[in-house]
Structure formats: C-alpha cells, structure tokens
Amino acid sequence: MSAIAQFRVERGILVTGGAGYIGSHAVLALKDAGWKVCVIDNLVTGFAWAVPEGVPFYEGDIADSALVARIIAEQNVGAILHFAGSVVVPESVSDPLNYYSNNTVKSRALIESAVTGGVKHFIFSSTAATYGTPETEGPITETTPQKPINPYGTSKLMTEWMLRDVASAHDFNYCALRYFNVAGADPQGRTGQSTAGATHLIKVAVEAALGKRRSVAVFGTDFDTPDGTGVRDYIHVSDLAQAHVLALEALIDEPDQSHFLNCGYGHGYSVLEVLDAVDRVTNMQIERQFSGRRAGDPASLTADSRAIRSRFGWTPRHDDLDTIVTHALAWERYLSQRLR
C-alpha cells in the first residue's frame, strides 16, 4: 500500500474554515476523493449547513488549543488544511489589528497545536496579495518579490514565514497556495459563495443580475489594458479545491519537501469582460457605475501557474469564464430560493 493510500485509511484531515466559501469546496473535494474529513469553523462568515452530512463538525475557534487538541485526538488528524481567516482588503486597512489577530496570531496558535499534536502536514490558504503591486509586467511567478501593500497581504505573508521556520525546526512540511481571484461554485450545486456583502466581482455581478444589487461599480477605465479596466486572473473554486487535494498527496508522498505555489490560470479577464460574460449568460444588461481608480489597484494581475501544473500535475477543468459565471449564477439562484 502506498503512503498516500495508507494515510487515507488511517488518518483524518482537519479543514479549518470548512463551513466557508473555499473551505466547503475543499471539504467536498476531499470527501469525493475518499478522505476522512472533519471541520472546525466559528461560523462568523461560514454556515453550518455548508458542511456535508456525515462530516464531523466542531463549532469553535482555531486559537482554542484545547478544542483543537481534542479534535486532533478524536479524529486522528494527520494533516490540516487551513482556510479560516479574514479576507476583505479594505477592511484590513481600516481594522488592521483584527486581521493580524485572525490571520496571524490565530494561525500561530493553530500551527503550535499541529506540532504539539503530531500533525506533520499543513496546507495554507495564502494569497497573491502577498506580492503587492509587482514592479514588472506579466504573469507573477513564485519568485516575484513579496511586498504586500495592505494588512491582509502582510498577515498572510507572516503566516507563510512561520510555516517556513516551523518546517525547518520540526518534522513538519507545508504547502502555501497563493490564490488569485477565486470565483464560481460547485458544479453540482452543493455549495458556493454565500457570505452577505461579499466583494468578489463575479459574485457581485450575479447578485446584480438577480436584482439583489442595483448596479456594479467599475473602478477605473484608464488602465493600460485593452479596454482600460483592470485585468485579473479568475480561478474556479472547484479547480482550486482540487489543487488542495493534490497538495495534500504531495506532502504525504514527499514528507521532506515543502511548497509555495500560485493558483491561477495564467491569463486574465478585464472587469468589462467579466460583466459582458454575466450579460451574455443571463441575456440581460447589468447597470455599470463608472468611477475613478482605487488606490493601489494595479492594471493587471495574473498568475504564472506553470509550477503547480508541473509539480502536482494540476489540470484545471473549468478554465472558462462563461462556465465560472454560470456556476456562480446557479448558486445565487439557489440562495434566493433558500432564503424565501
């Protein structure tokens, strides 16, 4: 029996923030692949109903070391996928201490619980925000200097540093996955982005298409891009979840190796292209409110994703803007019915 197969039979996987947007998709991907999964979430932005039936769920905080120790023991946890945290950039600027608490201090507590509990594998939900505003044009590689320009990016980078240092000092390896713009929903309609007041463009756009918002704001029309609006790399959340499963297998298979990898498709779409896609999928016209640039917004941010493709054999299945929008729209319609 291979190391991965034996681990799958014997050990559990703890997903922090597993009742949230990306975390709930990772839970489904792990469960679909036959892993034993359990979830901890404080439900500040997550939803207990997003945790699949049969998956052990613990409501609580990742900084509660006694609770995390109990989960590790009860579920025989051998690996942690860490999604819990705060993710809104403007909010991090207005309330930096909360972000350093949620994303850095609490991550430190979780990492300590992992080491103390004998958990040797750790996958971290990081972000392209650790790169800040790149000084050179073109797709961002993993060796692009990390110079975050907001507390959100800094709080995540500090956790990457902790993982690096812990891996040097203990029998422990990790993978930090640096997300670009995550969008879409589970193709089977089992989960999706459910947080009220979300700021993700595709989420906002499909809400507008269903009458939940009056319009969509377009910040800046004078960027050095083909249509003047900012370009971003949008990755389907289910492809991202699959990347986590592959990362888990890699950590188990090569316990002396750690990784930090970009998660994106390697190409981008402008704000107007995204809104055009939503118009196309819904056969309607979303109202657009144009305004000036936001401070610190770069013209284009796309991932060089060659490393994760070659190291993990990651092959995206949903690299199509209309598909991403279609899945996001289907989930938004489900939410509308659920909340009636």
Tab-separated table of N, CA and C in Angstrom, residues 165-295:
chain	number	residue	atom	x	y	z
A	165	ASP	N	9.629	28.542	8.975
A	165	ASP	CA	10.524	28.362	10.115
A	165	ASP	C	10.184	27.108	10.915
A	166	VAL	N	8.891	26.808	11.043
A	166	VAL	CA	8.479	25.606	11.765
A	166	VAL	C	8.924	24.353	11.006
A	167	ALA	N	8.823	24.386	9.684
A	167	ALA	CA	9.258	23.240	8.885
A	167	ALA	C	10.760	22.990	9.012
A	168	SER	N	11.507	24.052	9.275
A	168	SER	CA	12.953	23.905	9.465
A	168	SER	C	13.305	23.320	10.822
A	169	ALA	N	12.396	23.496	11.779
A	169	ALA	CA	12.704	23.103	13.150
A	169	ALA	C	12.046	21.795	13.589
A	170	HIS	N	11.027	21.342	12.835
A	170	HIS	CA	10.255	20.174	13.275
A	170	HIS	C	10.042	19.196	12.114
A	171	ASP	N	9.538	18.012	12.464
A	171	ASP	CA	9.157	17.007	11.471
A	171	ASP	C	7.803	17.433	10.908
A	172	PHE	N	7.835	18.293	9.918
A	172	PHE	CA	6.644	19.034	9.508
A	172	PHE	C	6.887	19.593	8.109
A	173	ASN	N	5.942	19.430	7.202
A	173	ASN	CA	6.061	20.098	5.910
A	173	ASN	C	4.764	20.808	5.574
A	174	TYR	N	4.827	21.712	4.629
A	174	TYR	CA	3.673	22.562	4.348
A	174	TYR	C	3.622	22.923	2.875
A	175	CYS	N	2.449	23.383	2.464
A	175	CYS	CA	2.272	23.959	1.133
A	175	CYS	C	1.447	25.229	1.293
A	176	ALA	N	2.005	26.358	0.890
A	176	ALA	CA	1.280	27.624	0.865
A	176	ALA	C	0.797	27.859	-0.557
A	177	LEU	N	-0.511	27.878	-0.731
A	177	LEU	CA	-1.103	28.097	-2.050
A	177	LEU	C	-1.559	29.546	-2.144
A	178	ARG	N	-0.975	30.273	-3.073
A	178	ARG	CA	-1.249	31.706	-3.229
A	178	ARG	C	-2.337	31.900	-4.275
A	179	TYR	N	-3.554	32.174	-3.779
A	179	TYR	CA	-4.710	32.289	-4.657
A	179	TYR	C	-4.699	33.622	-5.401
A	180	PHE	N	-5.235	33.569	-6.614
A	180	PHE	CA	-5.557	34.793	-7.323
A	180	PHE	C	-7.054	35.038	-7.117
A	181	ASN	N	-7.851	35.333	-8.099
A	181	ASN	CA	-9.255	35.691	-7.851
A	181	ASN	C	-10.151	34.459	-7.950
A	182	VAL	N	-10.647	34.010	-6.821
A	182	VAL	CA	-11.452	32.794	-6.753
A	182	VAL	C	-12.911	33.132	-7.059
A	183	ALA	N	-13.555	32.304	-7.873
A	183	ALA	CA	-14.928	32.586	-8.284
A	183	ALA	C	-15.639	31.280	-8.606
A	184	GLY	N	-16.937	31.392	-8.878
A	184	GLY	CA	-17.721	30.225	-9.256
A	184	GLY	C	-18.295	29.491	-8.065
A	185	ALA	N	-18.811	28.311	-8.318
A	185	ALA	CA	-19.438	27.487	-7.285
A	185	ALA	C	-19.374	26.027	-7.719
A	186	ASP	N	-19.653	25.141	-6.786
A	186	ASP	CA	-19.624	23.709	-7.074
A	186	ASP	C	-20.530	23.385	-8.266
A	187	PRO	N	-20.004	22.719	-9.297
A	187	PRO	CA	-20.820	22.414	-10.477
A	187	PRO	C	-22.071	21.599	-10.166
A	188	GLN	N	-22.044	20.827	-9.065
A	188	GLN	CA	-23.207	20.027	-8.682
A	188	GLN	C	-24.177	20.804	-7.799
A	189	GLY	N	-23.853	22.066	-7.521
A	189	GLY	CA	-24.758	22.900	-6.747
A	189	GLY	C	-24.794	22.593	-5.268
A	190	ARG	N	-23.722	22.001	-4.735
A	190	ARG	CA	-23.724	21.620	-3.324
A	190	ARG	C	-23.275	22.740	-2.403
A	191	THR	N	-22.480	23.678	-2.896
A	191	THR	CA	-22.033	24.799	-2.081
A	191	THR	C	-21.562	25.914	-3.009
A	192	GLY	N	-21.368	27.099	-2.417
A	192	GLY	CA	-20.953	28.257	-3.189
A	192	GLY	C	-20.661	29.429	-2.277
A	193	GLN	N	-20.466	30.604	-2.859
A	193	GLN	CA	-20.182	31.812	-2.082
A	193	GLN	C	-21.490	32.320	-1.501
A	194	SER	N	-21.627	32.253	-0.172
A	194	SER	CA	-22.899	32.560	0.489
A	194	SER	C	-22.830	33.760	1.414
A	195	THR	N	-21.643	34.311	1.620
A	195	THR	CA	-21.470	35.400	2.579
A	195	THR	C	-22.157	36.668	2.099
A	196	ALA	N	-22.965	37.272	2.955
A	196	ALA	CA	-23.623	38.534	2.616
A	196	ALA	C	-22.584	39.644	2.509
A	197	GLY	N	-22.775	40.532	1.547
A	197	GLY	CA	-21.877	41.664	1.397
A	197	GLY	C	-20.532	41.313	0.807
A	198	ALA	N	-20.429	40.183	0.122
A	198	ALA	CA	-19.160	39.786	-0.489
A	198	ALA	C	-18.722	40.821	-1.517
A	199	THR	N	-17.406	40.937	-1.712
A	199	THR	CA	-16.857	41.961	-2.601
A	199	THR	C	-16.282	41.397	-3.896
A	200	HIS	N	-16.319	40.078	-4.080
A	200	HIS	CA	-15.787	39.474	-5.295
A	200	HIS	C	-16.613	39.905	-6.506
A	201	LEU	N	-15.943	40.295	-7.592
A	201	LEU	CA	-16.631	40.882	-8.737
A	201	LEU	C	-17.700	39.972	-9.323
A	202	ILE	N	-17.390	38.707	-9.556
A	202	ILE	CA	-18.371	37.822	-10.182
A	202	ILE	C	-19.555	37.586	-9.256
A	203	LYS	N	-19.311	37.447	-7.978
A	203	LYS	CA	-20.399	37.322	-7.004
A	203	LYS	C	-21.283	38.570	-7.039
A	204	VAL	N	-20.657	39.735	-7.024
A	204	VAL	CA	-21.404	40.998	-7.059
A	204	VAL	C	-22.220	41.101	-8.346
A	205	ALA	N	-21.611	40.695	-9.456
A	205	ALA	CA	-22.274	40.824	-10.756
A	205	ALA	C	-23.495	39.915	-10.864
A	206	VAL	N	-23.385	38.676	-10.385
A	206	VAL	CA	-24.555	37.798	-10.491
A	206	VAL	C	-25.637	38.234	-9.501
A	207	GLU	N	-25.242	38.822	-8.378
A	207	GLU	CA	-26.246	39.395	-7.481
A	207	GLU	C	-27.002	40.512	-8.191
A	208	ALA	N	-26.286	41.360	-8.921
A	208	ALA	CA	-26.933	42.446	-9.665
A	208	ALA	C	-27.859	41.891	-10.742
A	209	ALA	N	-27.425	40.813	-11.381
A	209	ALA	CA	-28.247	40.212	-12.424
A	209	ALA	C	-29.568	39.685	-11.877
A	210	LEU	N	-29.577	39.290	-10.603
A	210	LEU	CA	-30.789	38.761	-9.976
A	210	LEU	C	-31.544	39.811	-9.179
A	211	GLY	N	-31.128	41.078	-9.332
A	211	GLY	CA	-31.838	42.165	-8.678
A	211	GLY	C	-31.485	42.380	-7.218
A	212	LYS	N	-30.424	41.741	-6.737
A	212	LYS	CA	-30.020	41.915	-5.346
A	212	LYS	C	-29.174	43.178	-5.145
A	213	ARG	N	-28.644	43.696	-6.238
A	213	ARG	CA	-27.919	44.970	-6.234
A	213	ARG	C	-28.421	45.782	-7.419
A	214	ARG	N	-28.350	47.104	-7.277
A	214	ARG	CA	-28.852	47.957	-8.356
A	214	ARG	C	-27.853	48.066	-9.508
A	215	SER	N	-26.572	47.962	-9.194
A	215	SER	CA	-25.556	48.147	-10.216
A	215	SER	C	-24.244	47.527	-9.750
A	216	VAL	N	-23.256	47.559	-10.636
A	216	VAL	CA	-21.916	47.075	-10.315
A	216	VAL	C	-20.940	48.227	-10.545
A	217	ALA	N	-20.100	48.488	-9.548
A	217	ALA	CA	-19.120	49.567	-9.656
A	217	ALA	C	-17.918	49.114	-10.476
A	218	VAL	N	-17.471	49.980	-11.368
A	218	VAL	CA	-16.269	49.754	-12.164
A	218	VAL	C	-15.265	50.826	-11.764
A	219	PHE	N	-14.195	50.413	-11.098
A	219	PHE	CA	-13.220	51.361	-10.564
A	219	PHE	C	-12.054	51.531	-11.541
A	220	GLY	N	-12.103	52.582	-12.305
A	220	GLY	CA	-11.011	52.890	-13.225
A	220	GLY	C	-11.264	52.411	-14.635
A	221	THR	N	-11.152	53.328	-15.590
A	221	THR	CA	-11.312	52.968	-17.006
A	221	THR	C	-10.116	53.429	-17.837
A	222	ASP	N	-9.035	53.821	-17.139
A	222	ASP	CA	-7.867	54.346	-17.846
A	222	ASP	C	-6.598	53.553	-17.562
A	223	PHE	N	-6.770	52.278	-17.228
A	223	PHE	CA	-5.603	51.417	-17.043
A	223	PHE	C	-4.982	51.093	-18.403
A	224	ASP	N	-3.729	50.682	-18.372
A	224	ASP	CA	-3.034	50.289	-19.589
A	224	ASP	C	-3.399	48.842	-19.921
A	225	THR	N	-4.661	48.645	-20.289
A	225	THR	CA	-5.199	47.342	-20.682
A	225	THR	C	-6.026	47.555	-21.947
A	226	PRO	N	-6.387	46.494	-22.648
A	226	PRO	CA	-7.108	46.660	-23.915
A	226	PRO	C	-8.371	47.509	-23.824
A	227	ASP	N	-9.149	47.372	-22.725
A	227	ASP	CA	-10.374	48.176	-22.629
A	227	ASP	C	-10.320	49.216	-21.511
A	228	GLY	N	-9.157	49.356	-20.878
A	228	GLY	CA	-8.988	50.389	-19.863
A	228	GLY	C	-9.374	49.984	-18.452
A	229	THR	N	-9.963	48.791	-18.279
A	229	THR	CA	-10.326	48.334	-16.932
A	229	THR	C	-9.351	47.260	-16.462
A	230	GLY	N	-9.282	47.088	-15.162
A	230	GLY	CA	-8.309	46.181	-14.568
A	230	GLY	C	-8.515	44.734	-14.978
A	231	VAL	N	-7.413	44.030	-15.173
A	231	VAL	CA	-7.432	42.626	-15.578
A	231	VAL	C	-7.017	41.750	-14.403
A	232	ARG	N	-7.775	40.678	-14.164
A	232	ARG	CA	-7.460	39.753	-13.078
A	232	ARG	C	-7.587	38.311	-13.551
A	233	ASP	N	-6.882	37.434	-12.856
A	233	ASP	CA	-6.863	36.003	-13.138
A	233	ASP	C	-7.941	35.342	-12.274
A	234	TYR	N	-9.018	34.872	-12.894
A	234	TYR	CA	-10.129	34.266	-12.162
A	234	TYR	C	-10.021	32.748	-12.220
A	235	ILE	N	-9.961	32.112	-11.050
A	235	ILE	CA	-9.841	30.662	-10.962
A	235	ILE	C	-11.120	30.081	-10.364
A	236	HIS	N	-11.642	29.036	-10.990
A	236	HIS	CA	-12.850	28.382	-10.498
A	236	HIS	C	-12.550	27.722	-9.162
A	237	VAL	N	-13.437	27.901	-8.208
A	237	VAL	CA	-13.204	27.427	-6.851
A	237	VAL	C	-13.044	25.907	-6.786
A	238	SER	N	-13.701	25.173	-7.675
A	238	SER	CA	-13.559	23.715	-7.662
A	238	SER	C	-12.196	23.280	-8.182
A	239	ASP	N	-11.637	24.007	-9.149
A	239	ASP	CA	-10.269	23.731	-9.581
A	239	ASP	C	-9.293	24.033	-8.455
A	240	LEU	N	-9.562	25.089	-7.706
A	240	LEU	CA	-8.711	25.426	-6.563
A	240	LEU	C	-8.799	24.342	-5.491
A	241	ALA	N	-9.992	23.845	-5.224
A	241	ALA	CA	-10.158	22.786	-4.230
A	241	ALA	C	-9.375	21.541	-4.639
A	242	GLN	N	-9.398	21.216	-5.925
A	242	GLN	CA	-8.652	20.060	-6.401
A	242	GLN	C	-7.154	20.249	-6.206
A	243	ALA	N	-6.680	21.494	-6.352
A	243	ALA	CA	-5.264	21.783	-6.115
A	243	ALA	C	-4.873	21.441	-4.679
A	244	HIS	N	-5.791	21.629	-3.738
A	244	HIS	CA	-5.509	21.302	-2.343
A	244	HIS	C	-5.391	19.801	-2.127
A	245	VAL	N	-6.214	19.027	-2.811
A	245	VAL	CA	-6.114	17.568	-2.703
A	245	VAL	C	-4.768	17.098	-3.235
A	246	LEU	N	-4.362	17.649	-4.356
A	246	LEU	CA	-3.062	17.287	-4.930
A	246	LEU	C	-1.919	17.718	-4.016
A	247	ALA	N	-2.056	18.888	-3.397
A	247	ALA	CA	-1.029	19.360	-2.464
A	247	ALA	C	-0.915	18.415	-1.272
A	248	LEU	N	-2.050	17.960	-0.760
A	248	LEU	CA	-2.041	17.011	0.356
A	248	LEU	C	-1.300	15.739	-0.016
A	249	GLU	N	-1.590	15.213	-1.184
A	249	GLU	CA	-0.921	13.988	-1.632
A	249	GLU	C	0.584	14.201	-1.772
A	250	ALA	N	0.969	15.365	-2.283
A	250	ALA	CA	2.398	15.654	-2.451
A	250	ALA	C	3.112	15.736	-1.117
A	251	LEU	N	2.488	16.344	-0.128
A	251	LEU	CA	3.115	16.468	1.189
A	251	LEU	C	3.299	15.101	1.844
A	252	ILE	N	2.308	14.232	1.687
A	252	ILE	CA	2.402	12.892	2.275
A	252	ILE	C	3.457	12.062	1.550
A	253	ASP	N	3.477	12.187	0.226
A	253	ASP	CA	4.379	11.378	-0.589
A	253	ASP	C	5.838	11.796	-0.427
A	254	GLU	N	6.070	13.093	-0.199
A	254	GLU	CA	7.432	13.606	-0.022
A	254	GLU	C	7.498	14.443	1.256
A	255	PRO	N	7.576	13.791	2.415
A	255	PRO	CA	7.483	14.495	3.692
A	255	PRO	C	8.645	15.433	3.990
A	256	ASP	N	9.691	15.386	3.205
A	256	ASP	CA	10.818	16.296	3.420
A	256	ASP	C	10.751	17.517	2.499
A	257	GLN	N	9.662	17.644	1.733
A	257	GLN	CA	9.523	18.743	0.783
A	257	GLN	C	8.355	19.646	1.166
A	258	SER	N	8.584	20.958	1.094
A	258	SER	CA	7.510	21.934	1.262
A	258	SER	C	7.393	22.748	-0.024
A	259	HIS	N	6.266	23.449	-0.172
A	259	HIS	CA	5.996	24.134	-1.431
A	259	HIS	C	5.313	25.481	-1.173
A	260	PHE	N	5.526	26.435	-2.060
A	260	PHE	CA	4.692	27.642	-2.138
A	260	PHE	C	4.421	27.874	-3.613
A	261	LEU	N	3.123	27.876	-3.963
A	261	LEU	CA	2.734	27.816	-5.366
A	261	LEU	C	1.567	28.750	-5.660
A	262	ASN	N	1.600	29.340	-6.844
A	262	ASN	CA	0.500	30.179	-7.312
A	262	ASN	C	-0.667	29.320	-7.771
A	263	CYS	N	-1.876	29.808	-7.536
A	263	CYS	CA	-3.087	29.143	-8.011
A	263	CYS	C	-3.874	30.118	-8.886
A	264	GLY	N	-3.740	29.955	-10.169
A	264	GLY	CA	-4.455	30.758	-11.151
A	264	GLY	C	-4.347	30.056	-12.483
A	265	TYR	N	-4.956	30.648	-13.510
A	265	TYR	CA	-4.951	30.011	-14.820
A	265	TYR	C	-3.846	30.522	-15.733
A	266	GLY	N	-3.226	31.631	-15.370
A	266	GLY	CA	-2.158	32.161	-16.210
A	266	GLY	C	-2.623	33.161	-17.242
A	267	HIS	N	-3.897	33.530	-17.180
A	267	HIS	CA	-4.424	34.566	-18.069
A	267	HIS	C	-5.554	35.271	-17.333
A	268	GLY	N	-5.914	36.452	-17.806
A	268	GLY	CA	-6.901	37.221	-17.075
A	268	GLY	C	-8.028	37.747	-17.940
A	269	TYR	N	-9.024	38.303	-17.250
A	269	TYR	CA	-10.141	38.983	-17.891
A	269	TYR	C	-10.301	40.357	-17.256
A	270	SER	N	-10.689	41.326	-18.058
A	270	SER	CA	-10.918	42.664	-17.538
A	270	SER	C	-12.265	42.730	-16.831
A	271	VAL	N	-12.473	43.796	-16.077
A	271	VAL	CA	-13.757	43.989	-15.399
A	271	VAL	C	-14.891	43.999	-16.414
A	272	LEU	N	-14.700	44.705	-17.516
A	272	LEU	CA	-15.764	44.765	-18.526
A	272	LEU	C	-15.994	43.412	-19.187
A	273	GLU	N	-14.943	42.645	-19.383
A	273	GLU	CA	-15.122	41.308	-19.951
A	273	GLU	C	-15.924	40.413	-19.013
A	274	VAL	N	-15.685	40.544	-17.712
A	274	VAL	CA	-16.470	39.771	-16.747
A	274	VAL	C	-17.937	40.185	-16.796
A	275	LEU	N	-18.202	41.489	-16.805
A	275	LEU	CA	-19.584	41.956	-16.844
A	275	LEU	C	-20.263	41.577	-18.166
A	276	ASP	N	-19.510	41.608	-19.252
A	276	ASP	CA	-20.065	41.159	-20.531
A	276	ASP	C	-20.441	39.680	-20.475
A	277	ALA	N	-19.621	38.878	-19.790
A	277	ALA	CA	-19.916	37.452	-19.655
A	277	ALA	C	-21.197	37.232	-18.860
A	278	VAL	N	-21.364	38.008	-17.794
A	278	VAL	CA	-22.595	37.889	-16.999
A	278	VAL	C	-23.798	38.302	-17.843
A	279	ASP	N	-23.667	39.384	-18.608
A	279	ASP	CA	-24.750	39.785	-19.520
A	279	ASP	C	-25.073	38.670	-20.512
A	280	ARG	N	-24.034	38.054	-21.025
A	280	ARG	CA	-24.198	37.006	-22.024
A	280	ARG	C	-24.897	35.774	-21.433
A	281	VAL	N	-24.471	35.366	-20.261
A	281	VAL	CA	-25.043	34.166	-19.631
A	281	VAL	C	-26.486	34.403	-19.193
A	282	THR	N	-26.774	35.618	-18.723
A	282	THR	CA	-28.116	35.928	-18.208
A	282	THR	C	-29.044	36.507	-19.273
A	283	ASN	N	-28.470	36.871	-20.434
A	283	ASN	CA	-29.239	37.504	-21.512
A	283	ASN	C	-29.917	38.787	-21.024
A	284	MET	N	-29.171	39.574	-20.282
A	284	MET	CA	-29.669	40.854	-19.794
A	284	MET	C	-28.494	41.815	-19.663
A	285	GLN	N	-28.774	43.062	-19.315
A	285	GLN	CA	-27.740	44.079	-19.211
A	285	GLN	C	-27.644	44.561	-17.768
A	286	ILE	N	-26.486	44.372	-17.154
A	286	ILE	CA	-26.257	44.866	-15.798
A	286	ILE	C	-25.887	46.347	-15.868
A	287	GLU	N	-26.450	47.129	-14.985
A	287	GLU	CA	-26.089	48.551	-14.927
A	287	GLU	C	-24.680	48.691	-14.349
A	288	ARG	N	-23.881	49.518	-14.987
A	288	ARG	CA	-22.494	49.720	-14.575
A	288	ARG	C	-22.293	51.153	-14.108
A	289	GLN	N	-21.703	51.308	-12.962
A	289	GLN	CA	-21.409	52.625	-12.404
A	289	GLN	C	-19.899	52.845	-12.467
A	290	PHE	N	-19.473	53.785	-13.305
A	290	PHE	CA	-18.054	54.020	-13.509
A	290	PHE	C	-17.546	55.084	-12.547
A	291	SER	N	-16.374	54.821	-11.985
A	291	SER	CA	-15.739	55.790	-11.086
A	291	SER	C	-14.231	55.680	-11.242
A	292	GLY	N	-13.507	56.509	-10.488
A	292	GLY	CA	-12.056	56.518	-10.606
A	292	GLY	C	-11.404	55.291	-10.001
A	293	ARG	N	-10.124	55.180	-10.256
A	293	ARG	CA	-9.347	54.057	-9.718
A	293	ARG	C	-9.337	54.075	-8.191
A	294	ARG	N	-9.219	52.908	-7.624
A	294	ARG	CA	-8.953	52.794	-6.192
A	294	ARG	C	-7.439	52.820	-5.974
A	295	ALA	N	-7.039	53.400	-4.880
A	295	ALA	CA	-5.607	53.497	-4.587
A	295	ALA	C	-4.985	52.109	-4.515
